[in-house]
XYZ file of C-alpha atoms in Angstrom:
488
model
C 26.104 -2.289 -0.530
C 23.075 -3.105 1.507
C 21.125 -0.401 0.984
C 21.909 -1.052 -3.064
C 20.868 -4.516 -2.628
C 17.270 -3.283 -0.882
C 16.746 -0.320 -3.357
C 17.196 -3.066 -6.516
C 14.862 -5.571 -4.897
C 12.183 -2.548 -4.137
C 12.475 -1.747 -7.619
C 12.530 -5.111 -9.641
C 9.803 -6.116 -7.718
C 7.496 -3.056 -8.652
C 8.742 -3.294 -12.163
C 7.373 -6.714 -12.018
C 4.013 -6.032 -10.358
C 3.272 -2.614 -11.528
C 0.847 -3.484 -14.210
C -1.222 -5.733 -11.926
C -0.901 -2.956 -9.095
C -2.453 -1.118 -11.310
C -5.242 -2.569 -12.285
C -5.594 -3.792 -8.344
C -5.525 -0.381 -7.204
C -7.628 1.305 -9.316
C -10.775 -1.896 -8.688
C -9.595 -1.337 -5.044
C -10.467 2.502 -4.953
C -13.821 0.884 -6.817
C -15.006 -1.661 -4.759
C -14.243 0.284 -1.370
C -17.402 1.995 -2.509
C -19.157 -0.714 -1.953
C -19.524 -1.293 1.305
C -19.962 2.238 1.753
C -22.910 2.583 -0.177
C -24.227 -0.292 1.814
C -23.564 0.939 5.279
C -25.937 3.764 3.693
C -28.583 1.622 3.110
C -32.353 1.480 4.826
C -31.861 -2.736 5.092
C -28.189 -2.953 6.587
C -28.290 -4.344 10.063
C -26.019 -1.559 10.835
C -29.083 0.615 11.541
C -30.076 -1.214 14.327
C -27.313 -2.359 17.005
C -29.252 -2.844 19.668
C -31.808 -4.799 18.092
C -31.989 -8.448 19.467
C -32.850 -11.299 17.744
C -35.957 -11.895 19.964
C -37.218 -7.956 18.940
C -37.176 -8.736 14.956
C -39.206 -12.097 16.165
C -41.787 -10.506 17.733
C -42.221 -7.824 14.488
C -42.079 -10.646 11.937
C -44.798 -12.507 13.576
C -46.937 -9.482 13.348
C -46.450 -9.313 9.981
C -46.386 -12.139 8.436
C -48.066 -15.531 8.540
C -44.610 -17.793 8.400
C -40.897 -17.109 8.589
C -38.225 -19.389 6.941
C -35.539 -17.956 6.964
C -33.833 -15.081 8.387
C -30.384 -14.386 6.632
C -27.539 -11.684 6.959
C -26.290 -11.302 3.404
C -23.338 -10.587 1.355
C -23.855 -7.029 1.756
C -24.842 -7.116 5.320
C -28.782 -6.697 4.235
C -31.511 -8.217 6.406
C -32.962 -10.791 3.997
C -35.956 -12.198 4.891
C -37.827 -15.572 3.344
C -41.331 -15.410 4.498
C -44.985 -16.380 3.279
C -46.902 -12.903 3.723
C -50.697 -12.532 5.184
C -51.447 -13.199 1.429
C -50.278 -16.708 1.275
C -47.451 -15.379 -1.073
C -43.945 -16.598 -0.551
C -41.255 -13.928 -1.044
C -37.613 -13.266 -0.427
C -36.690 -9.500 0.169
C -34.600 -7.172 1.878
C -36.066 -5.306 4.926
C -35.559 -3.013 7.496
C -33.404 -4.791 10.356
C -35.691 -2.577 13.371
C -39.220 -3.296 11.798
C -38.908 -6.130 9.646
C -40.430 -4.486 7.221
C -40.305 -4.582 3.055
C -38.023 -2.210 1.959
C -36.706 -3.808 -1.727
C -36.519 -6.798 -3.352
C -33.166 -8.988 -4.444
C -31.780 -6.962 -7.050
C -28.446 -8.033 -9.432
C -25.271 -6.309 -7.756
C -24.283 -3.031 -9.983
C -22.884 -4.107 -13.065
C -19.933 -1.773 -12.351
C -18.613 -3.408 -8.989
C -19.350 -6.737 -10.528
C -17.115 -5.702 -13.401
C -14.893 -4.782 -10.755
C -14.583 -7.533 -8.509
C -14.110 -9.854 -11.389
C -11.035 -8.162 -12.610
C -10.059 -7.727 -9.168
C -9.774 -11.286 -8.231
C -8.884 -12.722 -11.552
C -8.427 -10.370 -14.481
C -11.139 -12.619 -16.740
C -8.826 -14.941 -16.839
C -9.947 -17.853 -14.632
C -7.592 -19.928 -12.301
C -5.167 -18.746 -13.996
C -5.950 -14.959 -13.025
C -6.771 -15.617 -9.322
C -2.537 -17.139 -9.551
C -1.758 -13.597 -10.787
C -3.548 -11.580 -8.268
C -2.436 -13.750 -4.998
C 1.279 -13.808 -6.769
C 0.306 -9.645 -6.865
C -0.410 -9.203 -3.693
C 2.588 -11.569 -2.476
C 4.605 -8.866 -4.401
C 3.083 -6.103 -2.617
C 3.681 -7.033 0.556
C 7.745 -7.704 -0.271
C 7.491 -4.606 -1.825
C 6.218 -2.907 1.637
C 8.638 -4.339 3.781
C 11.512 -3.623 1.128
C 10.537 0.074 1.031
C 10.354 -0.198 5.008
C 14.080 -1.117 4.726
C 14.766 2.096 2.642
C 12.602 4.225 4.791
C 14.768 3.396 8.057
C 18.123 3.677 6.392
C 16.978 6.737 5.105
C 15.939 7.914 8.421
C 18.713 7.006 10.292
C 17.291 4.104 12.054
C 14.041 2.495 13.211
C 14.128 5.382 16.288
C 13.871 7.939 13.883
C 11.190 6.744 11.644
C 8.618 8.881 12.070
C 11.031 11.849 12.272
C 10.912 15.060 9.552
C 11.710 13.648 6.345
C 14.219 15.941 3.915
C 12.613 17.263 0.946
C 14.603 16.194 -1.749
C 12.038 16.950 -4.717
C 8.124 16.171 -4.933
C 7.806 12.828 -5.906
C 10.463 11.497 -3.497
C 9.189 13.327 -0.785
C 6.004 12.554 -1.112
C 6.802 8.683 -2.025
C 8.317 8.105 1.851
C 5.777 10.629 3.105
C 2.902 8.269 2.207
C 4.223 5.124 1.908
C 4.927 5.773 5.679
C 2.150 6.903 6.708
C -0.174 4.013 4.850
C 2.662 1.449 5.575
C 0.590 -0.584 7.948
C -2.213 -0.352 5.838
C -0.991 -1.686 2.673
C 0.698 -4.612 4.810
C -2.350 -5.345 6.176
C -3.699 -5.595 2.115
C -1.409 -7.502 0.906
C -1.335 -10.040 3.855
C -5.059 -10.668 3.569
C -4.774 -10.651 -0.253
C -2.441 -13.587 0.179
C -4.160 -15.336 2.521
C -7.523 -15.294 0.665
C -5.326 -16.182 -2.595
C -3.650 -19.483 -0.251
C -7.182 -20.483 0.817
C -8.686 -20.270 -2.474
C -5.643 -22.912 -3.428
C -6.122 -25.172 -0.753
C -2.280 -24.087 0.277
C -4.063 -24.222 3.801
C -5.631 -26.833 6.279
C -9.005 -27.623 5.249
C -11.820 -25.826 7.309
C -13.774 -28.270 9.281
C -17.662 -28.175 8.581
C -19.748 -27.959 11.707
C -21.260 -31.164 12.889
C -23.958 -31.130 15.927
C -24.839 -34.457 18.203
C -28.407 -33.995 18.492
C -29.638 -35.997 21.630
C -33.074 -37.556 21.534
C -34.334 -36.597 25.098
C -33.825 -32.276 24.268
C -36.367 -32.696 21.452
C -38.801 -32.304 24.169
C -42.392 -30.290 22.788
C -43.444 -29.733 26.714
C -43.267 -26.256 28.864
C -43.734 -24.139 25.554
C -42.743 -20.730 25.663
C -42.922 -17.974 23.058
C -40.061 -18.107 20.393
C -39.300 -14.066 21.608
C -38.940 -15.615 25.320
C -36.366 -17.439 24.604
C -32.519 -16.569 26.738
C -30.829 -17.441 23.609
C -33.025 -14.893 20.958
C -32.938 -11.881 23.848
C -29.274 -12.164 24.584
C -28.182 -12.069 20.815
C -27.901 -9.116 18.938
C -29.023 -9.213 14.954
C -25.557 -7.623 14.495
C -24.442 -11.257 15.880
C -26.330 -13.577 13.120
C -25.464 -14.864 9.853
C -28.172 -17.045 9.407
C -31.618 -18.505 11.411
C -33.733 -21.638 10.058
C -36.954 -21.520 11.157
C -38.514 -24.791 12.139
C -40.028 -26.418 8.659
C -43.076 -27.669 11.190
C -44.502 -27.989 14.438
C -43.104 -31.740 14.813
C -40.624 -32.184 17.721
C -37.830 -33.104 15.459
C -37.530 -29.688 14.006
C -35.916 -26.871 15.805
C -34.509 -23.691 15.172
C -30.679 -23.324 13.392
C -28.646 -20.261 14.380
C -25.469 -19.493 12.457
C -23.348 -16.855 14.023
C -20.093 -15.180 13.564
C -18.266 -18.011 15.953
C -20.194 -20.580 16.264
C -23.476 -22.205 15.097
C -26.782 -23.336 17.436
C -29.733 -25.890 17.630
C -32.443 -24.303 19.781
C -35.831 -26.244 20.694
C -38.472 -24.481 18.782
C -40.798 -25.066 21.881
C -38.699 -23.760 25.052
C -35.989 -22.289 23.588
C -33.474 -24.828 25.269
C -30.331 -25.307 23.751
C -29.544 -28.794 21.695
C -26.229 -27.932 20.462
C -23.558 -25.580 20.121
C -20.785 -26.236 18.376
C -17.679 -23.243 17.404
C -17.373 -22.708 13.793
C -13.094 -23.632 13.525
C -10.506 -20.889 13.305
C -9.667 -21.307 10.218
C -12.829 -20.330 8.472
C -12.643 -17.225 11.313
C -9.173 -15.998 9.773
C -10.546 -16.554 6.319
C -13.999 -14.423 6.755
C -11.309 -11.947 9.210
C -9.738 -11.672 6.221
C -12.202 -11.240 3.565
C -13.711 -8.156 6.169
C -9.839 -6.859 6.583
C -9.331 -6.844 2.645
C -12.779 -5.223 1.768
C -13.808 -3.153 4.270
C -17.362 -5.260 4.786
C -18.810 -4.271 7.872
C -16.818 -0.517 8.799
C -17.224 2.485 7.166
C -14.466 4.085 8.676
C -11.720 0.757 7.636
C -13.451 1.249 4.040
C -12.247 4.541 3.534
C -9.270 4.303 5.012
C -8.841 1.099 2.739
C -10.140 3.717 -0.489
C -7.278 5.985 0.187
C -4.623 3.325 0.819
C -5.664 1.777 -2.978
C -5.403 5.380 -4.001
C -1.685 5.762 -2.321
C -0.873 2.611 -4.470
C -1.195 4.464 -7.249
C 0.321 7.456 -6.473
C 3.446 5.211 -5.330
C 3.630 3.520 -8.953
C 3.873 7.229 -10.715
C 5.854 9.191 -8.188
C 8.224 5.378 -8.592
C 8.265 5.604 -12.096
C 9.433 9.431 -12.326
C 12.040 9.128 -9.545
C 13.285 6.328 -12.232
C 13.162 8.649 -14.671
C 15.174 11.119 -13.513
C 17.529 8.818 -12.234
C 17.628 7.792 -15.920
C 18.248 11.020 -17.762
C 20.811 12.325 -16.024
C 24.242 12.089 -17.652
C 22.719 10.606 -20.904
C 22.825 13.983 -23.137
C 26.192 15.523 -23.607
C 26.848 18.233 -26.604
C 30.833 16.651 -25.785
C 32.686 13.414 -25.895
C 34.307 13.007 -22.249
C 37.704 12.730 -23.681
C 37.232 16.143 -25.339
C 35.585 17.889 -22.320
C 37.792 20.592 -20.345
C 35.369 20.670 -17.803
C 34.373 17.477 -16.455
C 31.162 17.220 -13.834
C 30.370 14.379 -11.971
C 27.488 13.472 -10.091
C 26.037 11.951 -7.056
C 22.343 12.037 -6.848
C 19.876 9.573 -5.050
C 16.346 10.759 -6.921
C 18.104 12.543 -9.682
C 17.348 16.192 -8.281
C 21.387 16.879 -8.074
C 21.153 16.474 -11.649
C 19.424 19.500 -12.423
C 21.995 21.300 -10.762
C 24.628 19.865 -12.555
C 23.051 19.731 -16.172
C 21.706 24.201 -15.467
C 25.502 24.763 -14.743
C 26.397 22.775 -17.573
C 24.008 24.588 -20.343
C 25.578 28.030 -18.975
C 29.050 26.815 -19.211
C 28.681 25.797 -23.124
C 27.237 29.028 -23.748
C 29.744 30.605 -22.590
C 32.119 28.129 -24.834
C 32.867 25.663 -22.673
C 33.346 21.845 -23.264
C 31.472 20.187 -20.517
C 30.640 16.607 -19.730
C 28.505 15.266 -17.410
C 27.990 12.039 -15.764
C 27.647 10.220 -12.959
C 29.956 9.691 -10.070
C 30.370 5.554 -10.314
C 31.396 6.457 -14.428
C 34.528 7.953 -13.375
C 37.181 7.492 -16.460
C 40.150 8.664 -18.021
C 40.005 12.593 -19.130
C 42.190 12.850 -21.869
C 41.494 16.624 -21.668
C 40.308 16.946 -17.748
C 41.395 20.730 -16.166
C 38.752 21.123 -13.901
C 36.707 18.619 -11.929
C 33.617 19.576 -10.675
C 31.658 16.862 -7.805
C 28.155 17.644 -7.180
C 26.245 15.389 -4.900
C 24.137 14.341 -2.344
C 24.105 12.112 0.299
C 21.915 9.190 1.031
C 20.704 7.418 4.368
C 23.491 7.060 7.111
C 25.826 8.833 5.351
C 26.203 6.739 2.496
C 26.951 7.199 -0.761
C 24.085 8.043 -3.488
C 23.131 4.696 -5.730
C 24.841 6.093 -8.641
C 28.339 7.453 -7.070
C 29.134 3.850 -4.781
C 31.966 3.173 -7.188
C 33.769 6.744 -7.139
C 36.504 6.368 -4.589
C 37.595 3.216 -5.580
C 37.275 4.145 -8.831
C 39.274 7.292 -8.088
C 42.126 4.842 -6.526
C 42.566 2.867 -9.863
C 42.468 5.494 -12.863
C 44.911 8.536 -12.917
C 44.773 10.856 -15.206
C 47.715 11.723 -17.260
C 47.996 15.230 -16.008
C 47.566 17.538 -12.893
C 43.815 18.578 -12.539
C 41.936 20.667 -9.880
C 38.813 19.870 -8.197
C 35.744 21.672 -6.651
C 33.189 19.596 -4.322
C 29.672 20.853 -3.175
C 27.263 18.442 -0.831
C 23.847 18.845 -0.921
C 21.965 17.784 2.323
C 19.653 18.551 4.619
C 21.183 19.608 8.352
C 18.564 18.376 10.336
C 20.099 14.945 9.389
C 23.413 14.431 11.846
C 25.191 13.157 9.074
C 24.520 16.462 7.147
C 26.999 16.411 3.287
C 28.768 13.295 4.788
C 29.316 12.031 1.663
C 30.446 15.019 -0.006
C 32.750 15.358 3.023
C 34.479 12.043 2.482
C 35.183 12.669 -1.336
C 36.951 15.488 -0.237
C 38.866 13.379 2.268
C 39.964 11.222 -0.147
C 40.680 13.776 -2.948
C 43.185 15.526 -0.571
C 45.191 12.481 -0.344
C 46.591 12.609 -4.183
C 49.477 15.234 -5.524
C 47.835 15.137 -8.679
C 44.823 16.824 -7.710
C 44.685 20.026 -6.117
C 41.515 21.911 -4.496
C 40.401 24.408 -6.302
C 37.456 25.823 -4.438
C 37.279 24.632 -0.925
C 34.251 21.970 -0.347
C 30.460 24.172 -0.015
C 27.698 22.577 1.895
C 24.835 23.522 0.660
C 21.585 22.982 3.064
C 17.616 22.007 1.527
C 18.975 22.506 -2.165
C 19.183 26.486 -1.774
C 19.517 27.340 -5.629
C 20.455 30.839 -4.229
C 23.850 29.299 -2.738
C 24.612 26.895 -5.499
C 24.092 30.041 -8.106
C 26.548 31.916 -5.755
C 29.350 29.243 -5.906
C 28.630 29.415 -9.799
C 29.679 32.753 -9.799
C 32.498 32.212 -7.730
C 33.793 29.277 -9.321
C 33.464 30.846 -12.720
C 34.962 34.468 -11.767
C 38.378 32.287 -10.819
C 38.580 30.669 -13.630
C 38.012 33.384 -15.919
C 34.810 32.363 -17.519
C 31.924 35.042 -17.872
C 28.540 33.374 -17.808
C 25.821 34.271 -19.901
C 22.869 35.636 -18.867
C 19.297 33.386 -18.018
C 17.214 33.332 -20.830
């Protein structure tokens, strides 16, 4: 019942989100380019991680006749506001070890513009940033719901990262990868939220950074150079988000350092230090955050981030066909169940036990059978019922597939008006301890009744060997007298 309850919530939720997901996903894969493409670039401080803020001093004074402003960017460029030996005031990238020119400020691409915008809010305002952060608020209870399914599936938390049963493609391949980028997508849809709470004011306002500026340090005495100073040698550019240059040479104006914790007032004349004052932790988590959920500033997180997005995706097909099949199964029947000699019943968890059941079926009505199928929770009266055949799997701790959690008490409430025999096959995997244990307690209970009598004793069958189940066919088909038609 609990594992029902987690498997509905997993999939109401993505039938909620999917479409958003989506379009999520597919920007994500986008915009992890991004910073990528930037960490490539001549003017990203990432090229020079040893230099110190004191080394780009002493190149931009040989270059140029006044600095303003040095400034890490968006994109983690070295941007530069200077007046050049020309008299000419310009604002450019340039190259983080030489300080020199390398491009000028340039419109982002019109692509990851486009794709940041529907991204965050689908063109639709306020009202699309609610959607997204609601999105990503689904995504995460998605990822913990499918955690739930992936231990009760495994057995238990020990056994998590254990060999996982091949049960068909997509279902494989949906655990396979939503445990492996499990902490990944967590980490997505945590940060998604957050930024999505922030951008709401759902969270305590971020303080702004005030400095008490006292009189007696605006001293213009013992003047050393600017590339002297402790503070410029013993920070690295990699450090900086911003520096003012002093406007003038009047005592009042000094140099302002914003960094990634905390923001400085240095003399402009002997480097000594005014102020210092930490930049609070909430604007930390936020930019933490924004790096965590974008990838700025790692090349390595950015990929791994690109493939996670591309998971996503993978997860909403591989979702949607496991419905599918779950779907189809006992839908198409050439026979009305009260008409049906044969009656098959199912138990299947991704619909893969269905396959099995509706082959054997087609065979059997070529032959001239009248066969039903459905699944094992549909259990009825069988006006007609001779032979009753279970197919089915098991599911987590040997519990009972989604579809088949009704049988046995099903099975204790309707009796059939006459005698009937019965034939149960399990399909499991035995590197699982609980190996058929479902199909094992069906047959426990079907022993109980005098009005139904084993017909074939219960077959195990182990990793879906078609080779076994054809090979019970035959058996089960040579007793009861029916000669099967060839494959076409």
């Amino acid at each position: 019942m609990i594992l029902s309850f987690w498997r509905r919530i997993h999939l109401i939720l993505a039938v909620l989100s999917f479409l958003f997901l989506l379009i999520t996903s597919i920007t994500g894969v986008i915009l992890s380019f991004e910073p990528i493409q930037n960490e490539l670039s001549e003017c990203h401080i990432g090229r020079a991680p040893d230099t110190s803020v004191s080394d780009l001093i002493v190149q931009l004074e040989k270059q140029y006749d006044e600095v303003f402003e040095v400034k890490i960017e968006e994109n983690e460029f070295l941007q530069l506001s200077v007046i050049t030996e020309a008299g000419d005031f310009e604002t450019f990238y340039a190259d983080p070890k030489t300080g020199l020119k390398i491009a000028e400020i340039e419109e982002k691409s019109r692509l990851f513009v486009f794709s940041r915008t529907l991204h965050r809010s689908l063109f639709l305002g306020e009202t699309g940033r609610l959607t997204i952060g609601i999105t990503a608020f689904l995504l995460l209870l998605i990822a913990l719901s499918g955690t739930i399914l992936i231990i009760r599936r495994q057995l238990g938390i020990k056994h998590f990262f254990k060999r996982i049963n091949r049960d068909n493609f997509h279902q494989f391949w949906h655990v396979w990868l939503g445990r492996l980028s499990l902490v990944i997508i967590i980490i997505i849809a945590l940060t998604g939220s957050y930024l999505s709470m922030d951008r709401f004011g759902l969270l305590p306002d971020k303080q702004k950074v005030q400095h008490s500026l006292e009189d007696e340090l605006f001293t213009d005495t013992s003047i050393f150079p600017k590339q002297e100073f402790d503070i410029f040698q013993n920070t690295k550019l990699s450090e900086v988000q911003s520096i003012q240059f002093p406007f003038s040479r009047d005592r009042e104006d000094y140099f302002q350092l914003k960094l990634l914790e905390k923001e400085i007032i240095v003399n402009q004349f002997n480097g000594q230090l005014i102020s210092s004052q930490p930049i609070d932790q909430f604007t930390l988590w936020q930019q933490f955050s924004y790096n965590l959920h974008t990838g700025k500033g790692s090349l390595l997180w950015s990929i791994i981030l690109c493939l996670a997005s591309a998971s996503i995706l993978f997860f909403i097909f591989s979702g949607f066909k496991m419905t599918l099949n779950r779907m189809k199964g006992s839908k198409k029947n050439s026979f009305k169940p009260h008409k049906s000699r044969i009656v098959i019943l199912v138990g299947s968890q991704g619909g893969t036990t269905f396959k099995f059941a509706k082959e054997f079926q087609n065979r059997l009505i070529q032959s001239g059978q009248k066969v039903y199928v459905d699944d094992l929770s549909s259990y009825e009266m069988y006006n007609r019922l001779e032979h009753l055949i279970i197919l089915t799997s098991t599911y987590g701790n040997g519990e009972a597939p989604t579809n088949s959690k009704d049988f046995i008490e099903r099975f204790q409430q309707i009796h059939q008006k006459k005698a009937f025999d019965y034939s149960i096959v399990g399909f499991g995997s035995n590197d699982y301890r609980q190996f058929c244990q479902f199909a094992k307690d069906v047959s426990t209970e079907l022993d109980r009744y005098d009005t139904c009598e084993e017909f074939l004793s219960l077959k195990l069958i182990n990793q879906q060997s078609l080779s076994e189940f054809e090979n019970w066919c035959l058996e089960w088909t040579e007793r009861v007298g029916i000669v099967l038609n060839d494959r076409p």
